[in-house]
Amino acid sequence: MALIVQKYGGTSVANPERIKNLASRVARYKALGHQVVVVVSAMSGETNRLIALAKEIMPDPDPRELDVMVSTGEQVTIGLTSMALMDLGIKAKSYTGSQVRIVTDSAHTKARILNIDDAKIRADLDAGYVVVVAGFQGVDEHGNITTLGRGGSDTTGVALAAALKADECQIYTDVDGVYTTDPRIVPEARRLKSITFEEMLELASQGSKVLQIRSVEFAGKYQVKLRVLSSFEEEGDGTLITFEEENNMEQPIISGIAFNRDEAKVTVLGVPDRPGIAYQILGPIADANIDVDIIIQNTGADGTTDFTFTVHKNELNKALDILKNKVQGHIGAREISGDDKIAKVSIVGVGMRSHVGVASQMFRTLAEEGINIQMISTSEIKIAVVIEEKYMELAVRVLHKAFELEEA
Ligand code: ASP
Ligand code: MG
């Protein structure tokens, strides 16, 4: 007998038929003697609908009140899921985040889980219930309802699995696993049987949307055995997130390609090259709570330097305003410019640690297509480039081919 946490995304609970389908799957696990905790998202589209509704009332919704109403999407699906299980003759009980007591900090709309009280869930499991828990939500120490950020049900699932020391956390979604890249762009993309936790973390942070990045961080911290599966297929092993690099000679150098069109580039031209400049540029950006991703700076022969960094597209104008109004005159920069027609393409693989020439192969492949590289950023297991947005899909396709990702 195993204890399994199954998390179902919005498409898996999109309508009554799919919820019934989900219940039959849970019933099969129950019949095998397993204990099952189910975590559900809101019906697909529902969270967007609720946020849009809030914005019609208040353009910049109050975060506490937004959490109160946006968390209702999951309250609907836990009730329906429990009913679907009961209808199959299975004992089931649902809980909201605050009923479980998934305690978070008070950062509304992006709260972090601090503690989970597992007493009720354990008692129910021992009494033979399937426990159904609302994803994406918690409660702070003052009793305010909080939410965990978009896609946060993944994190609820993994956090519950960690708290309950579950044998496995299964994430059911509309794809049957983690792919070498998005099959909508490269039809030859291949499902990975396994991927290391580090690679998954890089892919998630570079733009792969299969798992919320926080859930991957959580899985890493608590060594939760995580598997991504399709809720539309009866069979299949999905993709297992592993903690050890497989001792496999056939292990490809690159495991996956991620991409992201959400970033914009900010360039500060003609900055004097002296200590403290990077801080004078990025300090006010950080004070405004703007996340910075890639940063590049180089020194020119004339003693000045150009400073370039990327931010989320939504924050480009805010960043430019800050630089023009508060920073430019101060540091004597010649010009400040922004560009939101960029995309970031990243290749990720633990095999990079033991192979040389990966970067040069990537750059050669892009050069052969005449794609100009604007920025480069690397980690031990990742190379990311910023290119013109219109070449993004082409870049992903040619890199997928160059690194032979379509072959098993
Ligand atoms: N319903 C929430 C969202 O759409 C949480 C989730 O689906 O994971 O972001
Ligand atoms: Mg999701």
XYZ file of C-alpha atoms and ligand atoms in Angstrom:
418
model
C 0.000 0.000 0.000
C 1.291 3.382 -0.951
C 0.259 6.925 -0.133
C -0.180 8.856 -3.357
C -0.951 12.513 -3.911
C -2.617 13.150 -7.272
C -2.888 16.709 -8.508
C -5.287 17.452 -11.361
C -5.005 20.652 -13.406
C -7.789 22.814 -14.785
C -8.312 20.839 -17.995
C -8.710 17.642 -15.952
C -11.670 19.136 -14.060
C -13.021 21.278 -16.900
C -16.497 19.701 -16.872
C -18.559 17.042 -15.044
C -17.551 14.309 -17.463
C -13.851 14.890 -16.832
C -14.399 15.056 -13.097
C -16.142 11.676 -13.297
C -13.214 10.397 -15.278
C -10.823 11.634 -12.611
C -12.937 9.888 -9.964
C -12.710 6.569 -11.835
C -8.946 6.864 -11.913
C -8.842 7.534 -8.180
C -11.170 4.570 -7.691
C -8.703 2.308 -9.507
C -5.882 3.417 -7.198
C -8.121 2.881 -4.184
C -9.011 -0.595 -5.413
C -5.298 -1.452 -5.474
C -5.207 -0.637 -1.765
C -3.515 2.757 -1.975
C -4.323 5.803 0.102
C -5.049 8.758 -2.155
C -5.052 12.502 -1.581
C -6.422 14.485 -4.519
C -5.506 18.121 -5.147
C -7.510 19.989 -7.769
C -7.228 23.259 -9.663
C -10.202 25.354 -10.652
C -12.001 24.450 -13.893
C -9.870 25.658 -16.792
C -10.492 29.319 -17.551
C -12.211 29.900 -14.221
C -9.345 31.673 -12.462
C -8.924 33.999 -15.448
C -12.658 34.665 -15.419
C -12.608 35.530 -11.722
C -9.630 37.857 -12.078
C -11.293 39.637 -15.014
C -14.455 40.022 -12.957
C -12.509 41.606 -10.116
C -10.855 44.034 -12.526
C -14.240 45.176 -13.769
C -15.009 46.337 -10.249
C -11.550 47.586 -9.292
C -8.904 47.990 -12.020
C -6.086 47.195 -9.622
C -7.881 44.784 -7.266
C -7.127 44.803 -3.568
C -4.918 41.709 -3.075
C -6.678 40.419 0.038
C -10.112 40.643 -1.546
C -8.808 39.214 -4.814
C -7.604 36.125 -2.928
C -10.974 35.768 -1.215
C -12.795 35.558 -4.529
C -10.200 33.953 -6.804
C -9.799 31.025 -4.390
C -13.461 30.075 -4.926
C -12.670 28.348 -8.226
C -10.973 25.520 -6.345
C -13.727 25.372 -3.726
C -16.157 24.439 -6.492
C -13.987 21.650 -7.883
C -13.189 20.007 -4.521
C -16.899 19.693 -3.779
C -17.657 18.298 -7.216
C -14.725 15.893 -7.064
C -15.816 14.521 -3.690
C -19.337 14.054 -5.007
C -18.043 12.215 -8.066
C -16.112 9.851 -5.794
C -19.109 9.308 -3.518
C -21.186 8.541 -6.558
C -18.808 5.646 -7.221
C -19.294 4.435 -3.680
C -15.994 5.799 -2.396
C -15.766 7.612 0.925
C -14.509 11.102 0.166
C -14.142 14.389 1.982
C -13.038 17.787 0.711
C -11.124 20.581 2.425
C -10.246 24.126 1.455
C -6.692 25.252 2.189
C -7.741 27.003 5.361
C -9.732 23.990 6.574
C -6.666 21.772 6.269
C -4.649 24.587 7.646
C -2.156 25.110 4.916
C -0.493 28.042 6.626
C 1.219 30.607 4.407
C 2.814 33.990 4.835
C 0.631 37.029 4.193
C 1.914 37.906 0.709
C -1.480 37.898 -0.996
C -1.579 36.531 -4.575
C 1.918 35.038 -4.209
C 1.993 33.556 -0.723
C 4.509 30.957 0.362
C 3.568 27.854 2.321
C 5.054 27.871 5.827
C 3.436 24.858 7.400
C 0.825 22.191 6.759
C -1.213 20.585 9.513
C -1.573 16.993 8.348
C -3.635 15.712 11.303
C -7.077 15.788 9.682
C -5.882 14.339 6.412
C -4.064 11.489 8.137
C -7.051 10.649 10.307
C -9.350 10.632 7.258
C -6.969 8.490 5.227
C -6.731 6.014 8.069
C -10.529 5.926 8.203
C -10.574 4.957 4.528
C -11.422 8.306 2.952
C -10.043 9.825 -0.215
C -9.176 13.369 0.833
C -9.715 16.121 -1.726
C -7.834 19.362 -1.132
C -8.203 22.705 -2.888
C -5.031 23.685 -4.719
C -3.585 27.182 -4.967
C -4.763 28.432 -1.579
C -3.879 28.697 2.065
C -4.502 30.817 5.094
C -2.157 33.188 6.907
C -1.681 33.219 10.666
C -4.392 35.865 11.011
C -6.958 33.739 9.207
C -6.834 35.617 5.882
C -7.266 33.497 2.761
C -4.175 33.599 0.565
C -3.276 32.241 -2.875
C 0.048 30.863 -4.049
C 0.480 32.494 -7.458
C -0.766 31.329 -10.853
C -0.299 27.623 -11.358
C -0.005 27.269 -7.585
C -1.955 24.011 -7.328
C 1.191 22.174 -8.376
C 2.859 23.591 -5.297
C -0.059 22.550 -3.088
C 0.263 19.006 -4.430
C 3.998 18.783 -3.887
C 3.834 20.460 -0.462
C 1.146 18.038 0.687
C 3.177 15.122 -0.612
C 6.158 16.410 1.373
C 4.127 16.963 4.549
C 2.509 13.531 4.326
C 5.747 11.841 3.227
C 3.812 10.440 0.301
C 5.375 7.737 -1.823
C 4.724 9.702 -4.984
C 3.214 12.959 -6.167
C 1.500 12.563 -9.523
C 0.759 15.698 -11.508
C -2.017 15.016 -14.036
C -2.193 17.469 -16.874
C -3.175 17.778 -20.527
C 0.167 16.526 -21.818
C 1.494 13.059 -21.092
C 4.773 14.179 -19.608
C 7.670 16.564 -19.990
C 8.775 16.947 -23.597
C 12.094 17.872 -25.138
C 10.304 21.051 -26.149
C 6.762 22.235 -26.810
C 5.265 19.826 -29.409
C 3.142 22.688 -30.744
C 6.346 24.206 -32.092
C 8.310 21.075 -32.846
C 5.979 18.186 -33.731
C 8.922 15.758 -33.426
C 9.402 16.663 -29.764
C 9.783 13.568 -27.655
C 8.481 12.712 -24.205
C 11.247 12.233 -21.661
C 11.011 9.113 -19.516
C 12.870 10.908 -16.792
C 14.559 14.207 -16.173
C 16.660 15.343 -13.248
C 15.237 17.732 -10.755
C 17.927 20.319 -11.614
C 17.056 20.178 -15.308
C 13.371 20.509 -14.535
C 14.102 23.540 -12.386
C 16.056 25.191 -15.192
C 13.397 24.359 -17.778
C 10.641 25.726 -15.544
C 12.560 28.916 -14.840
C 13.415 29.357 -18.517
C 9.811 29.262 -19.649
C 8.573 25.668 -19.749
C 5.050 25.811 -18.369
C 4.587 22.156 -17.470
C 5.163 22.666 -13.748
C 5.035 25.776 -11.616
C 8.623 26.594 -10.681
C 7.899 26.774 -6.971
C 6.544 23.261 -7.001
C 9.822 22.056 -8.500
C 11.801 23.931 -5.848
C 9.642 22.333 -3.184
C 10.123 18.873 -4.663
C 13.868 19.414 -4.649
C 14.004 20.648 -1.094
C 11.937 17.776 0.295
C 12.995 15.134 -2.228
C 9.423 14.453 -3.299
C 9.155 11.811 -5.998
C 7.317 13.656 -8.729
C 5.737 12.314 -11.898
C 3.985 14.238 -14.676
C 1.203 12.292 -16.420
C -1.717 12.798 -18.772
C -5.182 12.732 -17.322
C -6.560 11.796 -20.724
C -4.764 8.494 -21.069
C -5.311 5.354 -19.076
C -1.826 4.001 -19.612
C 1.600 5.547 -19.654
C 4.335 6.287 -17.167
C 4.639 9.999 -17.915
C 7.897 11.644 -16.926
C 9.599 10.955 -13.629
C 11.597 13.756 -12.023
C 14.679 12.058 -10.590
C 17.311 13.153 -8.132
C 20.246 11.312 -9.544
C 21.807 11.548 -12.922
C 21.302 8.240 -14.574
C 24.494 6.348 -15.208
C 23.481 6.003 -18.750
C 26.040 6.299 -21.518
C 23.229 7.046 -23.920
C 22.129 10.013 -21.849
C 21.810 12.902 -24.276
C 23.847 16.020 -23.643
C 20.792 18.216 -23.876
C 17.492 17.178 -22.313
C 15.255 19.995 -23.374
C 14.766 23.388 -24.960
C 12.717 26.078 -23.257
C 11.647 29.417 -24.622
C 10.014 32.513 -23.359
C 8.586 35.593 -25.032
C 7.736 37.353 -21.801
C 10.890 39.354 -21.390
C 12.004 42.754 -22.652
C 15.465 44.236 -22.881
C 16.605 47.472 -21.279
C 19.861 49.093 -22.395
C 21.727 51.881 -20.679
C 24.285 53.288 -23.129
C 27.456 55.208 -22.427
C 27.756 54.754 -18.690
C 30.994 55.789 -16.975
C 32.978 52.710 -15.998
C 33.460 53.073 -12.273
C 32.599 51.181 -9.084
C 28.981 51.380 -7.998
C 27.407 51.912 -11.425
C 25.671 48.543 -11.593
C 24.229 49.179 -8.182
C 23.080 52.688 -9.114
C 21.249 51.250 -12.112
C 19.759 48.136 -10.559
C 19.169 49.426 -7.021
C 16.158 51.580 -7.985
C 14.873 48.742 -10.198
C 14.970 46.331 -7.268
C 13.386 48.928 -4.958
C 10.457 49.033 -7.382
C 10.133 45.245 -7.016
C 11.005 44.605 -10.656
C 12.589 41.197 -11.292
C 15.710 41.242 -13.410
C 16.810 38.179 -15.337
C 19.862 38.345 -17.619
C 22.402 41.116 -16.987
C 25.255 42.004 -19.317
C 27.925 44.610 -18.954
C 31.164 45.109 -20.798
C 33.822 47.792 -20.779
C 34.618 49.698 -23.927
C 37.995 51.147 -24.840
C 36.884 54.714 -24.112
C 36.252 54.017 -20.436
C 32.504 53.897 -20.750
C 30.333 50.838 -20.733
C 26.930 49.707 -21.985
C 24.696 47.989 -19.468
C 21.885 45.701 -20.606
C 19.381 43.632 -18.659
C 16.012 41.946 -19.147
C 12.763 42.363 -17.215
C 9.234 41.061 -17.677
C 7.496 42.760 -20.618
C 4.787 44.078 -18.323
C 7.395 45.985 -16.341
C 9.379 47.455 -19.231
C 7.736 50.874 -19.121
C 8.053 51.083 -15.377
C 11.762 50.219 -15.608
C 12.357 52.773 -18.378
C 10.597 55.491 -16.393
C 12.699 54.819 -13.339
C 15.920 54.887 -15.333
C 15.065 58.052 -17.273
C 13.763 59.964 -14.286
C 15.880 58.787 -11.420
C 19.056 57.298 -12.817
C 20.137 58.687 -16.192
C 21.087 62.210 -15.108
C 22.563 60.955 -11.928
C 25.083 58.613 -13.514
C 25.523 60.529 -16.767
C 24.295 57.836 -19.144
C 24.064 58.800 -22.816
C 20.867 56.963 -23.640
C 18.265 54.583 -22.230
C 16.369 52.290 -24.568
C 13.926 49.404 -24.386
C 13.030 46.536 -26.733
C 10.169 44.123 -26.159
C 10.489 42.248 -29.452
C 12.864 39.716 -28.022
C 12.672 36.075 -27.010
C 14.852 33.861 -24.887
C 15.726 30.348 -26.003
C 17.524 28.030 -23.593
C 19.060 24.608 -23.941
C 19.245 22.602 -20.723
C 21.048 19.384 -19.868
C 23.205 17.903 -17.127
C 25.289 16.375 -19.920
C 26.872 19.812 -20.438
C 28.949 19.199 -17.353
C 30.857 16.442 -19.044
C 30.901 17.610 -22.652
C 32.720 20.440 -24.352
C 31.573 22.315 -27.406
C 27.902 22.553 -26.509
C 27.838 26.347 -26.622
C 29.737 26.485 -29.892
C 27.350 23.985 -31.450
C 24.412 26.103 -30.328
C 25.932 29.300 -31.704
C 26.922 27.664 -34.982
C 23.407 26.339 -35.457
C 21.920 29.787 -34.943
C 24.555 31.436 -37.152
C 23.745 29.055 -40.011
C 20.191 30.380 -39.942
C 21.384 33.971 -39.793
C 19.924 34.456 -36.314
C 21.708 37.172 -34.382
C 22.389 36.558 -30.703
C 21.822 39.653 -28.598
C 22.608 38.308 -25.145
C 24.003 35.093 -23.707
C 23.658 33.710 -20.232
C 24.909 30.401 -18.915
C 24.811 28.175 -15.874
C 26.479 24.833 -15.371
C 23.633 23.035 -17.132
C 22.035 25.767 -19.268
C 22.838 28.101 -22.133
C 20.292 30.808 -22.820
C 20.327 33.285 -25.686
C 18.225 36.342 -26.320
C 17.284 36.784 -29.976
C 14.793 38.739 -32.048
C 11.308 37.447 -31.244
C 10.379 36.646 -34.836
C 13.135 34.009 -35.016
C 12.148 32.203 -31.858
C 10.274 29.256 -33.346
C 12.905 28.776 -36.026
C 15.629 28.774 -33.391
C 13.834 26.163 -31.291
C 13.310 23.934 -34.337
C 16.877 24.058 -35.615
C 18.342 23.533 -32.148
C 16.031 20.580 -31.541
C 17.376 19.013 -34.710
C 21.014 19.956 -34.144
C 21.051 18.296 -30.733
C 19.195 15.260 -32.088
C 16.445 15.523 -29.555
C 13.906 13.742 -31.694
C 15.892 10.518 -31.474
C 15.483 8.332 -28.437
N -6.379 27.921 -10.647
C -5.086 28.513 -10.446
C -4.577 29.124 -11.736
O -5.237 29.050 -12.747
C -4.118 27.566 -9.855
C -3.755 26.386 -10.732
O -4.436 26.080 -11.697
O -2.739 25.744 -10.445
O -3.525 29.704 -11.744
Mg -1.600 24.449 -14.027
